[in-house]
Amino acid sequence: MQHPNFVEFQVTGEYALFSDPIMRVGGEKCSYQVPTYEALKGILSSVYWKPTLIWYIDAVRIMNQIQTEVKGIRPIHYQDGKNDLSYYTYLKNCRYQVRAHFEWNENRPELAQDRNEYKHHNIAKRMIEKGGRRDIFLGTRECQGYVEPCVFGEGTGAYDALPELGFGLMVHGITYADEAYSPETQGKMTVRFWHPVMKRGIITFPRPEDCPLTKSLREMEMKPFGEHLENFSGLREFGEVE
């Protein structure tokens, strides 16, 4: 069933780096073959975000053939400021169709007065049309991305004829304290894992609470917002906080 607050958009970029954390231990970076839930959520949050709501990524459609390119990078040492040599494996010529929706953040009862579904849905759609409020990145800062409206499922994708393809164990995303969905995730930062399967070019994501594997990383406190939204100074002039 499609959520009434859904949005659809296409994100493109010359390169992407959705890092596999296992490959970063030795200083190298290697991208997953497909974007993670958290990376797509971050893209949509750059387009439009408010603490009043939580974005849920429903599905992604892989439009272009999965290709990689290895680049020699000279990152800077944290300890002495000197250069090192590493090899980063990027995805190239990326294009994805995304469907998502938002729900109210029940961990933020102090923002209940801002729960105007019509307002937030229409602002989000306008921001997609304008390409987003902030810069869009595909996994990392050096991979610039571009967002535009689309109809999910339209056009020809590279994997439309492929019945099924699994990608093994992947990171789904991170649950922060202000988006906790259970007693186990309250007051903590929790990482989620799952086994994605692409069917006819489409990967359908489970909700965060439905991920089969989770691991608590550390304790975390929620950022408080005052009764009169002191942390939203300046937003009233845009008509986004009433």
Short mmCIF file of C-alpha atoms in Angstrom, two decimals, residues 7-235:
data_model
loop_
_atom_site.label_atom_id
_atom_site.label_comp_id
_atom_site.label_asym_id
_atom_site.label_seq_id
_atom_site.Cartn_x
_atom_site.Cartn_y
_atom_site.Cartn_z
CA VAL A 7 7.49 11.50 -2.99
CA GLU A 8 9.31 10.23 -6.07
CA PHE A 9 12.56 11.57 -7.45
CA GLN A 10 15.57 10.68 -9.57
CA VAL A 11 19.11 11.19 -8.34
CA THR A 12 22.06 11.13 -10.73
CA GLY A 13 25.80 11.57 -10.40
CA GLU A 14 29.00 10.90 -12.26
CA TYR A 15 30.40 8.98 -9.27
CA ALA A 16 29.15 7.50 -6.00
CA LEU A 17 30.83 5.96 -2.98
CA PHE A 18 28.49 4.08 -0.64
CA SER A 19 31.31 2.79 1.53
CA ASP A 20 31.43 -0.77 2.80
CA PRO A 21 32.71 -0.27 6.40
CA ILE A 22 34.59 -3.59 6.29
CA MET A 23 36.81 -2.25 3.50
CA ARG A 24 37.74 0.93 5.39
CA VAL A 25 39.81 -0.73 8.11
CA GLY A 26 43.05 -0.44 6.15
CA GLY A 27 42.39 3.07 4.84
CA GLU A 28 40.93 1.96 1.52
CA LYS A 29 37.33 2.66 0.52
CA CYS A 30 35.19 0.40 -1.65
CA SER A 31 31.61 1.18 -2.59
CA TYR A 32 28.69 -1.16 -2.23
CA GLN A 33 27.16 -2.05 -5.60
CA VAL A 34 23.91 -0.26 -4.75
CA PRO A 35 22.99 2.69 -2.50
CA THR A 36 22.13 2.01 1.12
CA TYR A 37 18.88 3.03 2.80
CA GLU A 38 20.80 5.54 4.92
CA ALA A 39 22.51 7.12 1.91
CA LEU A 40 19.17 7.66 0.15
CA LYS A 41 17.63 8.99 3.35
CA GLY A 42 20.53 11.43 3.64
CA ILE A 43 19.95 12.60 0.06
CA LEU A 44 16.26 13.20 0.78
CA SER A 45 17.11 14.95 4.05
CA SER A 46 19.35 17.33 2.06
CA VAL A 47 16.37 18.04 -0.17
CA TYR A 48 14.00 18.75 2.74
CA TRP A 49 14.15 17.85 6.44
CA LYS A 50 12.52 18.86 9.71
CA PRO A 51 12.81 17.15 13.13
CA THR A 52 9.02 16.99 13.11
CA LEU A 53 9.12 14.16 10.59
CA ILE A 54 11.10 11.05 9.67
CA TRP A 55 11.74 10.04 6.06
CA TYR A 56 11.26 6.36 5.16
CA ILE A 57 12.77 5.06 1.92
CA ASP A 58 10.34 2.60 0.34
CA ALA A 59 12.25 1.48 -2.75
CA VAL A 60 15.06 2.31 -5.16
CA ARG A 61 15.23 1.41 -8.84
CA ILE A 62 18.69 0.91 -10.37
CA MET A 63 18.49 2.58 -13.77
CA ASN A 64 22.06 2.32 -15.11
CA GLN A 65 24.37 -0.65 -15.32
CA ILE A 66 26.48 -1.11 -12.17
CA GLN A 67 30.05 -0.05 -13.03
CA THR A 68 33.08 0.70 -10.87
CA GLU A 69 36.23 2.76 -11.26
CA VAL A 70 39.33 2.66 -9.04
CA LYS A 71 41.11 5.93 -8.27
CA GLY A 72 44.38 6.60 -6.51
CA ILE A 73 43.74 9.08 -3.70
CA ARG A 74 46.19 10.92 -1.46
CA PRO A 75 44.34 11.45 1.84
CA ILE A 76 45.90 13.40 4.70
CA HIS A 77 47.09 11.68 7.87
CA TYR A 78 45.18 12.79 10.93
CA GLN A 79 48.23 12.50 13.19
CA ASP A 80 50.89 14.42 11.24
CA GLY A 81 49.21 16.14 8.28
CA LYS A 82 51.28 14.25 5.71
CA ASN A 83 49.84 12.53 2.65
CA ASP A 84 49.16 8.83 2.25
CA LEU A 85 48.28 6.79 -0.82
CA SER A 86 45.00 4.86 -0.94
CA TYR A 87 42.82 3.32 -3.61
CA TYR A 88 39.10 4.14 -3.59
CA THR A 89 36.62 2.11 -5.65
CA TYR A 90 33.74 4.30 -6.88
CA LEU A 91 30.52 3.55 -8.71
CA LYS A 92 30.32 5.51 -11.97
CA ASN A 93 27.53 6.86 -14.18
CA CYS A 94 24.89 6.48 -11.45
CA ARG A 95 21.15 7.00 -11.86
CA TYR A 96 18.50 5.92 -9.39
CA GLN A 97 14.75 6.35 -9.04
CA VAL A 98 13.59 6.60 -5.43
CA ARG A 99 10.20 6.37 -3.74
CA ALA A 100 9.85 7.51 -0.12
CA HIS A 101 7.37 8.89 2.40
CA PHE A 102 7.43 10.67 5.74
CA GLU A 103 5.80 9.98 9.08
CA TRP A 104 5.68 12.09 12.22
CA ASN A 105 8.52 11.70 14.70
CA GLU A 106 6.72 10.48 17.82
CA ASN A 107 9.90 11.06 19.82
CA ARG A 108 9.31 14.81 19.38
CA PRO A 109 5.99 15.57 21.14
CA GLU A 110 7.22 19.15 21.71
CA LEU A 111 6.93 19.70 17.93
CA ALA A 112 3.38 18.36 17.62
CA GLN A 113 2.10 21.82 16.65
CA ASP A 114 4.21 21.62 13.49
CA ARG A 115 2.54 18.42 12.24
CA ASN A 116 0.87 19.91 9.19
CA GLU A 117 0.84 17.11 6.63
CA TYR A 118 -0.27 19.26 3.69
CA LYS A 119 2.43 21.88 4.35
CA HIS A 120 5.38 19.51 4.69
CA HIS A 121 4.34 17.31 1.75
CA ASN A 122 4.03 20.25 -0.60
CA ILE A 123 7.27 21.88 0.54
CA ALA A 124 9.08 18.57 -0.01
CA LYS A 125 7.73 18.26 -3.55
CA ARG A 126 8.70 21.85 -4.35
CA MET A 127 12.21 21.29 -3.01
CA ILE A 128 12.58 18.20 -5.23
CA GLU A 129 11.58 20.32 -8.23
CA LYS A 130 14.23 22.90 -7.26
CA GLY A 131 16.94 20.27 -6.84
CA GLY A 132 17.05 20.36 -3.04
CA ARG A 133 17.86 22.87 -0.34
CA ARG A 134 21.41 21.72 0.29
CA ASP A 135 24.08 20.14 -1.88
CA ILE A 136 23.39 16.52 -2.80
CA PHE A 137 26.11 13.90 -2.39
CA LEU A 138 26.10 10.22 -3.37
CA GLY A 139 27.66 8.69 -0.30
CA THR A 140 30.57 11.07 0.18
CA ARG A 141 31.49 14.73 -0.24
CA GLU A 142 33.44 14.40 -3.47
CA CYS A 143 30.54 12.67 -5.30
CA GLN A 144 28.18 15.47 -6.31
CA GLY A 145 24.60 14.42 -7.08
CA TYR A 146 21.56 16.00 -8.71
CA VAL A 147 17.90 15.51 -7.85
CA GLU A 148 14.86 15.99 -10.07
CA PRO A 149 11.23 14.80 -10.04
CA CYS A 150 10.31 11.53 -11.75
CA VAL A 151 7.59 8.90 -11.87
CA PHE A 152 8.90 5.76 -10.20
CA GLY A 153 8.90 2.90 -12.71
CA GLU A 154 8.88 5.01 -15.87
CA GLY A 155 11.62 4.58 -18.44
CA THR A 156 13.86 1.62 -19.16
CA GLY A 157 16.24 0.35 -16.51
CA ALA A 158 19.36 -1.77 -17.03
CA TYR A 159 18.02 -4.61 -14.86
CA ASP A 160 14.33 -4.68 -15.76
CA ALA A 161 14.70 -8.18 -17.25
CA LEU A 162 16.77 -9.63 -14.39
CA PRO A 163 14.46 -11.70 -12.14
CA GLU A 164 16.54 -11.54 -8.97
CA LEU A 165 19.98 -10.56 -7.70
CA GLY A 166 21.19 -10.66 -4.08
CA PHE A 167 23.95 -8.48 -2.62
CA GLY A 168 24.76 -10.31 0.61
CA LEU A 169 24.95 -8.64 4.01
CA MET A 170 24.82 -4.85 3.82
CA VAL A 171 24.41 -1.93 6.18
CA HIS A 172 20.80 -0.73 6.13
CA GLY A 173 21.31 2.42 8.18
CA ILE A 174 21.77 3.99 11.59
CA THR A 175 19.06 4.61 14.16
CA TYR A 176 19.83 7.76 16.15
CA ALA A 177 18.38 8.49 19.58
CA ASP A 178 15.74 10.91 18.26
CA GLU A 179 14.40 8.29 15.84
CA ALA A 180 14.30 5.39 18.32
CA TYR A 181 11.55 2.87 17.62
CA SER A 182 11.90 0.50 20.60
CA PRO A 183 13.17 0.44 24.21
CA GLU A 184 16.39 -1.15 22.95
CA THR A 185 17.16 1.80 20.65
CA GLN A 186 16.22 4.62 23.02
CA GLY A 187 19.17 6.72 24.17
CA LYS A 188 21.54 4.90 21.81
CA MET A 189 23.06 4.94 18.34
CA THR A 190 22.23 1.63 16.65
CA VAL A 191 23.41 0.26 13.31
CA ARG A 192 21.12 -1.98 11.24
CA PHE A 193 21.99 -4.73 8.72
CA TRP A 194 20.01 -6.72 6.15
CA HIS A 195 20.32 -8.84 2.98
CA PRO A 196 19.06 -6.78 0.01
CA VAL A 197 17.66 -8.50 -3.07
CA MET A 198 17.02 -6.65 -6.33
CA LYS A 199 14.01 -7.87 -8.34
CA ARG A 200 13.55 -6.54 -11.87
CA GLY A 201 15.86 -3.65 -11.01
CA ILE A 202 13.98 -2.65 -7.83
CA ILE A 203 15.15 -3.02 -4.24
CA THR A 204 12.34 -2.73 -1.69
CA PHE A 205 13.57 -1.64 1.73
CA PRO A 206 12.23 -2.89 5.05
CA ARG A 207 11.36 -0.38 7.73
CA PRO A 208 14.16 0.20 10.28
CA GLU A 209 12.30 -1.75 12.97
CA ASP A 210 12.01 -4.74 10.61
CA CYS A 211 15.74 -5.15 9.94
CA PRO A 212 16.89 -8.64 11.00
CA LEU A 213 20.25 -7.61 12.51
CA THR A 214 21.12 -4.65 14.74
CA LYS A 215 24.04 -3.63 16.92
CA SER A 216 24.21 -0.87 19.52
CA LEU A 217 27.24 1.38 18.95
CA ARG A 218 27.16 3.82 21.87
CA GLU A 219 25.00 5.87 24.19
CA MET A 220 23.43 8.98 22.66
CA GLU A 221 21.20 11.77 23.92
CA MET A 222 18.46 13.51 21.98
CA LYS A 223 18.93 17.16 21.09
CA PRO A 224 16.28 19.12 23.00
CA PHE A 225 14.02 21.68 21.35
CA GLY A 226 12.47 24.39 23.49
CA GLU A 227 8.76 24.97 23.97
CA HIS A 228 8.85 28.01 21.71
CA LEU A 229 11.16 26.42 19.10
CA GLU A 230 14.20 28.58 19.95
CA ASN A 231 16.26 26.32 17.69
CA PHE A 232 14.08 27.21 14.71
CA SER A 233 15.02 30.89 14.69
CA GLY A 234 14.63 32.39 11.26
CA LEU A 235 12.31 29.70 9.89
#
